Amino acid sequence: MLILLMGIVLDAGAQREVVIEGYPISGGGDITPYLDAINVALDADAPNRETDPNVVYILNRDQIYPNQNTIKNTFPLRMKASEGAGAIPAIVQWDLNGNYKRHLEAQADVYFENIQFENAQADGGITVRSQRLVANGIRGVLKGCVFYQDGGGAITAWADSIKSYAYDCLAHSIGRKGENNSNGRFVDTRMDNWCDTVIIQNCTADHLNGAFFRGGSAVCGYLKIDHCTMINGRTG
């Protein structure tokens, strides 16, 4: 059974930390107890969030987190990698029945730091638009994150008045394999009416099938693309 390590908070105003154990990248042992470790941990911590919502969830370096179900936070979610050296933690696709789910459908503010999102499936497919912001007016901040394959866009904003921020991130091989079309973007905005803010700063993308940024039909209130690099990608 998965165990949560609860950080001891001595300061009344300090941020509580919850460490979520993943499966070691070196392998060995049964991976089954770690399936959906993130969702299991978030659900288990719900009573604590009622009294102390100031919490950050820590994913361990050199560990993977196999996702069978989508993270659908209805509370402000902060998640980051543990301190120190080692490979950043990776959230990976996992389903033995071929029913793969998106990693994230954020319904409240999210902050991810030094997390890798992988969307290659064991059946050879790639999950499409797996990291989504789906509620009106929410904020998504991703810092130092890696997006390794996605069939549509590394970050997708899918509701009005969203604020999306990406800093120091890397997107690799975005778009469907073998297709040369406009899918495969770094940031994809798909709301109906109004996008509040998009900032993409100090980010790198390689092998995008589509444009670095897709504005769609919505009006964007503020757009900043600063010190970004795209390698082997389409320009339209």
Coordinates of C-alpha atoms in Angstrom, one line a residue:
M1 CA 0.0 0.0 0.0
L2 CA 1.3 3.4 -0.9
I3 CA 2.5 5.5 2.0
L4 CA 2.4 9.3 2.2
L5 CA 5.2 11.0 4.0
M6 CA 3.8 14.1 5.8
G7 CA 6.2 16.9 6.3
I8 CA 6.3 18.3 9.8
V9 CA 5.3 21.9 9.9
L10 CA 6.5 23.9 13.0
D11 CA 5.6 27.3 11.7
A12 CA 1.9 28.1 11.7
G13 CA 2.3 30.0 8.5
A14 CA 4.6 27.6 6.8
Q15 CA 3.7 25.5 3.7
R16 CA 2.9 21.9 4.4
E17 CA 4.7 19.3 2.3
V18 CA 3.4 15.9 1.2
V19 CA 5.9 13.6 -0.4
I20 CA 4.3 11.1 -2.9
E21 CA 6.3 8.0 -3.4
G22 CA 6.8 6.8 -7.0
Y23 CA 8.3 3.8 -8.7
P24 CA 12.1 3.9 -9.1
I25 CA 13.4 4.4 -12.6
S26 CA 16.0 1.7 -12.0
G27 CA 13.1 -0.8 -12.0
G28 CA 12.7 -3.9 -9.9
G29 CA 9.8 -4.9 -7.8
D30 CA 6.1 -4.6 -8.4
I31 CA 4.9 -1.4 -10.0
T32 CA 1.2 -2.1 -9.1
P33 CA 1.2 -0.3 -5.7
Y34 CA 2.3 2.9 -7.5
L35 CA -0.4 3.0 -10.1
D36 CA -2.3 6.3 -9.8
A37 CA -0.1 7.3 -6.9
I38 CA -0.8 11.0 -7.4
N39 CA -4.6 10.7 -7.4
V40 CA -4.5 8.3 -4.5
A41 CA -2.4 10.8 -2.5
L42 CA -4.5 13.8 -3.4
D43 CA -7.6 12.0 -2.3
A44 CA -6.0 10.8 0.9
D45 CA -4.9 14.4 1.8
A46 CA -8.3 15.9 1.2
P47 CA -9.3 16.1 5.0
N48 CA -6.0 17.8 5.7
R49 CA -6.6 20.4 3.0
E50 CA -9.8 21.3 4.7
T51 CA -7.9 22.6 7.7
D52 CA -4.6 23.5 6.1
P53 CA -4.9 24.2 2.3
N54 CA -1.4 25.7 2.1
V55 CA 0.3 22.5 0.8
V56 CA 2.8 21.5 -1.9
Y57 CA 3.0 17.9 -3.2
I58 CA 6.5 16.6 -3.8
L59 CA 7.4 14.0 -6.4
N60 CA 10.7 12.3 -6.0
R61 CA 13.5 12.6 -8.4
D62 CA 14.6 9.3 -10.1
Q63 CA 11.0 8.0 -9.8
I64 CA 8.1 7.6 -12.3
Y65 CA 4.4 8.1 -11.6
P66 CA 2.2 5.8 -13.8
N67 CA -1.1 7.5 -14.4
Q68 CA -4.3 5.5 -15.2
N69 CA -6.7 8.3 -14.4
T70 CA -6.8 12.0 -15.1
I71 CA -5.9 14.5 -12.4
K72 CA -8.9 16.7 -12.0
N73 CA -8.1 19.1 -9.2
T74 CA -11.0 21.2 -7.8
F75 CA -8.6 23.0 -5.4
P76 CA -5.4 25.0 -6.0
L77 CA -2.7 22.4 -6.7
R78 CA 1.0 22.9 -6.3
M79 CA 3.3 20.1 -7.3
K80 CA 7.1 20.1 -7.7
A81 CA 10.1 17.8 -7.8
S82 CA 12.2 17.1 -4.7
E83 CA 15.4 19.0 -4.2
G84 CA 18.8 17.7 -5.2
A85 CA 20.3 15.9 -8.2
G86 CA 18.8 13.1 -10.3
A87 CA 16.3 12.9 -13.1
I88 CA 13.1 15.0 -12.6
P89 CA 10.1 12.9 -11.7
A90 CA 8.0 11.7 -14.7
I91 CA 4.3 11.3 -14.9
V92 CA 3.8 8.5 -17.5
Q93 CA 0.9 6.9 -19.4
W94 CA -0.2 3.5 -18.0
D95 CA -3.1 1.3 -18.9
L96 CA -3.1 -2.4 -19.5
N97 CA -6.5 -2.3 -21.4
G98 CA -5.5 0.4 -23.9
N99 CA -7.9 3.0 -22.3
Y100 CA -5.4 5.8 -21.8
K101 CA -6.4 9.0 -20.1
R102 CA -5.1 12.5 -20.2
H103 CA -2.8 13.4 -17.4
L104 CA -4.4 16.7 -16.3
E105 CA -7.8 18.4 -16.7
A106 CA -7.3 21.3 -14.2
Q107 CA -10.5 22.7 -12.8
A108 CA -8.7 25.1 -10.4
D109 CA -5.3 26.9 -10.4
V110 CA -2.2 24.7 -10.9
Y111 CA 1.5 25.1 -10.4
F112 CA 4.0 22.5 -11.6
E113 CA 7.8 22.8 -11.2
N114 CA 10.4 20.4 -12.6
I115 CA 7.9 17.7 -13.6
Q116 CA 8.1 15.6 -16.8
F117 CA 4.8 14.7 -18.6
E118 CA 5.2 11.7 -20.9
N119 CA 2.4 10.7 -23.3
A120 CA 3.8 7.8 -25.3
Q121 CA 1.5 4.8 -24.9
A122 CA 2.5 1.2 -24.7
D123 CA 0.3 0.4 -27.7
G124 CA 2.4 2.9 -29.9
G125 CA -0.2 5.7 -29.7
I126 CA 0.2 9.2 -28.2
T127 CA -2.3 10.8 -25.9
V128 CA -3.7 14.0 -27.4
R129 CA -3.7 17.3 -25.5
S130 CA -3.0 15.6 -22.2
Q131 CA -2.3 18.7 -20.1
R132 CA -5.4 20.8 -20.1
L133 CA -6.7 23.8 -18.3
V134 CA -10.5 23.4 -18.5
A135 CA -12.2 25.8 -16.1
N136 CA -13.0 29.5 -16.7
G137 CA -10.6 32.0 -15.1
I138 CA -8.0 29.6 -13.7
R139 CA -4.3 30.1 -13.8
G140 CA -1.7 27.5 -14.9
V141 CA 1.9 28.0 -14.1
L142 CA 4.5 25.5 -15.4
K143 CA 8.2 26.0 -14.5
G144 CA 11.1 23.9 -15.6
C145 CA 8.8 21.2 -16.9
V146 CA 9.4 18.7 -19.8
F147 CA 6.6 17.6 -22.2
Y148 CA 7.7 14.5 -23.9
Q149 CA 5.4 13.7 -26.8
D150 CA 1.7 14.7 -27.1
G151 CA -0.6 14.3 -30.0
G152 CA -1.9 17.9 -30.0
G153 CA -0.3 20.5 -27.7
A154 CA 2.1 20.4 -24.7
I155 CA -0.2 22.9 -22.8
T156 CA -3.8 23.4 -23.8
A157 CA -6.1 26.1 -22.5
W158 CA -9.7 25.1 -23.0
A159 CA -11.9 27.6 -21.2
D160 CA -12.4 31.4 -21.2
S161 CA -10.3 33.9 -19.2
I162 CA -7.5 31.5 -18.5
K163 CA -4.0 32.7 -17.6
S164 CA -1.2 30.3 -18.8
Y165 CA 2.5 30.7 -17.9
A166 CA 5.4 28.5 -19.1
Y167 CA 8.9 29.3 -17.9
D168 CA 12.1 27.4 -18.7
C169 CA 10.2 24.4 -20.1
L170 CA 11.1 21.9 -22.9
A171 CA 8.6 20.4 -25.3
H172 CA 9.8 17.4 -27.4
S173 CA 8.1 15.7 -30.3
I174 CA 4.6 17.2 -30.2
G175 CA 2.1 16.0 -32.7
R176 CA 1.0 12.7 -34.1
K177 CA 3.6 10.3 -35.4
G178 CA 3.9 10.2 -39.2
E179 CA 1.6 13.2 -39.7
N180 CA 2.6 16.5 -41.2
N181 CA -0.2 18.7 -40.2
S182 CA -0.9 21.7 -37.9
N183 CA -1.3 19.6 -34.7
G184 CA 1.6 19.7 -32.4
R185 CA 2.0 23.0 -30.6
F186 CA 3.8 24.2 -27.5
V187 CA 0.8 26.2 -26.2
D188 CA -2.7 25.7 -27.8
T189 CA -5.5 28.0 -26.8
R190 CA -9.0 26.6 -27.6
M191 CA -11.4 28.7 -25.6
D192 CA -14.5 30.1 -27.3
N193 CA -14.2 33.8 -26.6
W194 CA -11.4 35.3 -24.5
C195 CA -7.9 34.2 -23.4
D196 CA -6.7 36.4 -20.6
T197 CA -2.9 35.9 -20.7
V198 CA -0.3 33.6 -22.3
I199 CA 3.4 34.0 -21.3
I200 CA 6.0 31.6 -22.7
Q201 CA 9.5 32.6 -21.6
N202 CA 12.9 30.9 -21.9
C203 CA 11.4 27.8 -23.4
T204 CA 12.6 25.3 -26.0
A205 CA 10.7 23.1 -28.4
D206 CA 11.9 20.6 -30.9
H207 CA 10.0 18.6 -33.5
L208 CA 6.7 20.4 -33.4
N209 CA 4.3 19.3 -36.1
G210 CA 2.5 22.7 -35.7
A211 CA 3.0 26.3 -34.7
F212 CA 4.8 27.2 -31.5
F213 CA 1.6 29.0 -30.3
R214 CA -1.9 28.6 -31.6
G215 CA -4.3 31.5 -30.8
G216 CA -7.4 30.0 -32.4
S217 CA -10.5 32.2 -32.8
A218 CA -10.4 33.7 -29.2
V219 CA -9.1 37.1 -28.5
C220 CA -5.9 37.1 -26.3
G221 CA -5.6 39.9 -23.9
Y222 CA -1.8 39.6 -23.3
L223 CA 0.7 37.5 -25.2
K224 CA 4.4 37.3 -24.5
I225 CA 6.8 34.9 -26.2
D226 CA 10.3 35.8 -24.9
H227 CA 13.7 34.2 -25.5
C228 CA 12.3 30.9 -26.9
T229 CA 13.8 28.5 -29.3
M230 CA 12.2 26.1 -31.8
I231 CA 14.2 23.4 -33.6
N232 CA 13.0 21.3 -36.5
G233 CA 9.5 22.6 -36.3
R234 CA 6.8 24.0 -38.6
T235 CA 6.4 27.7 -38.8
G236 CA 2.6 27.8 -39.6

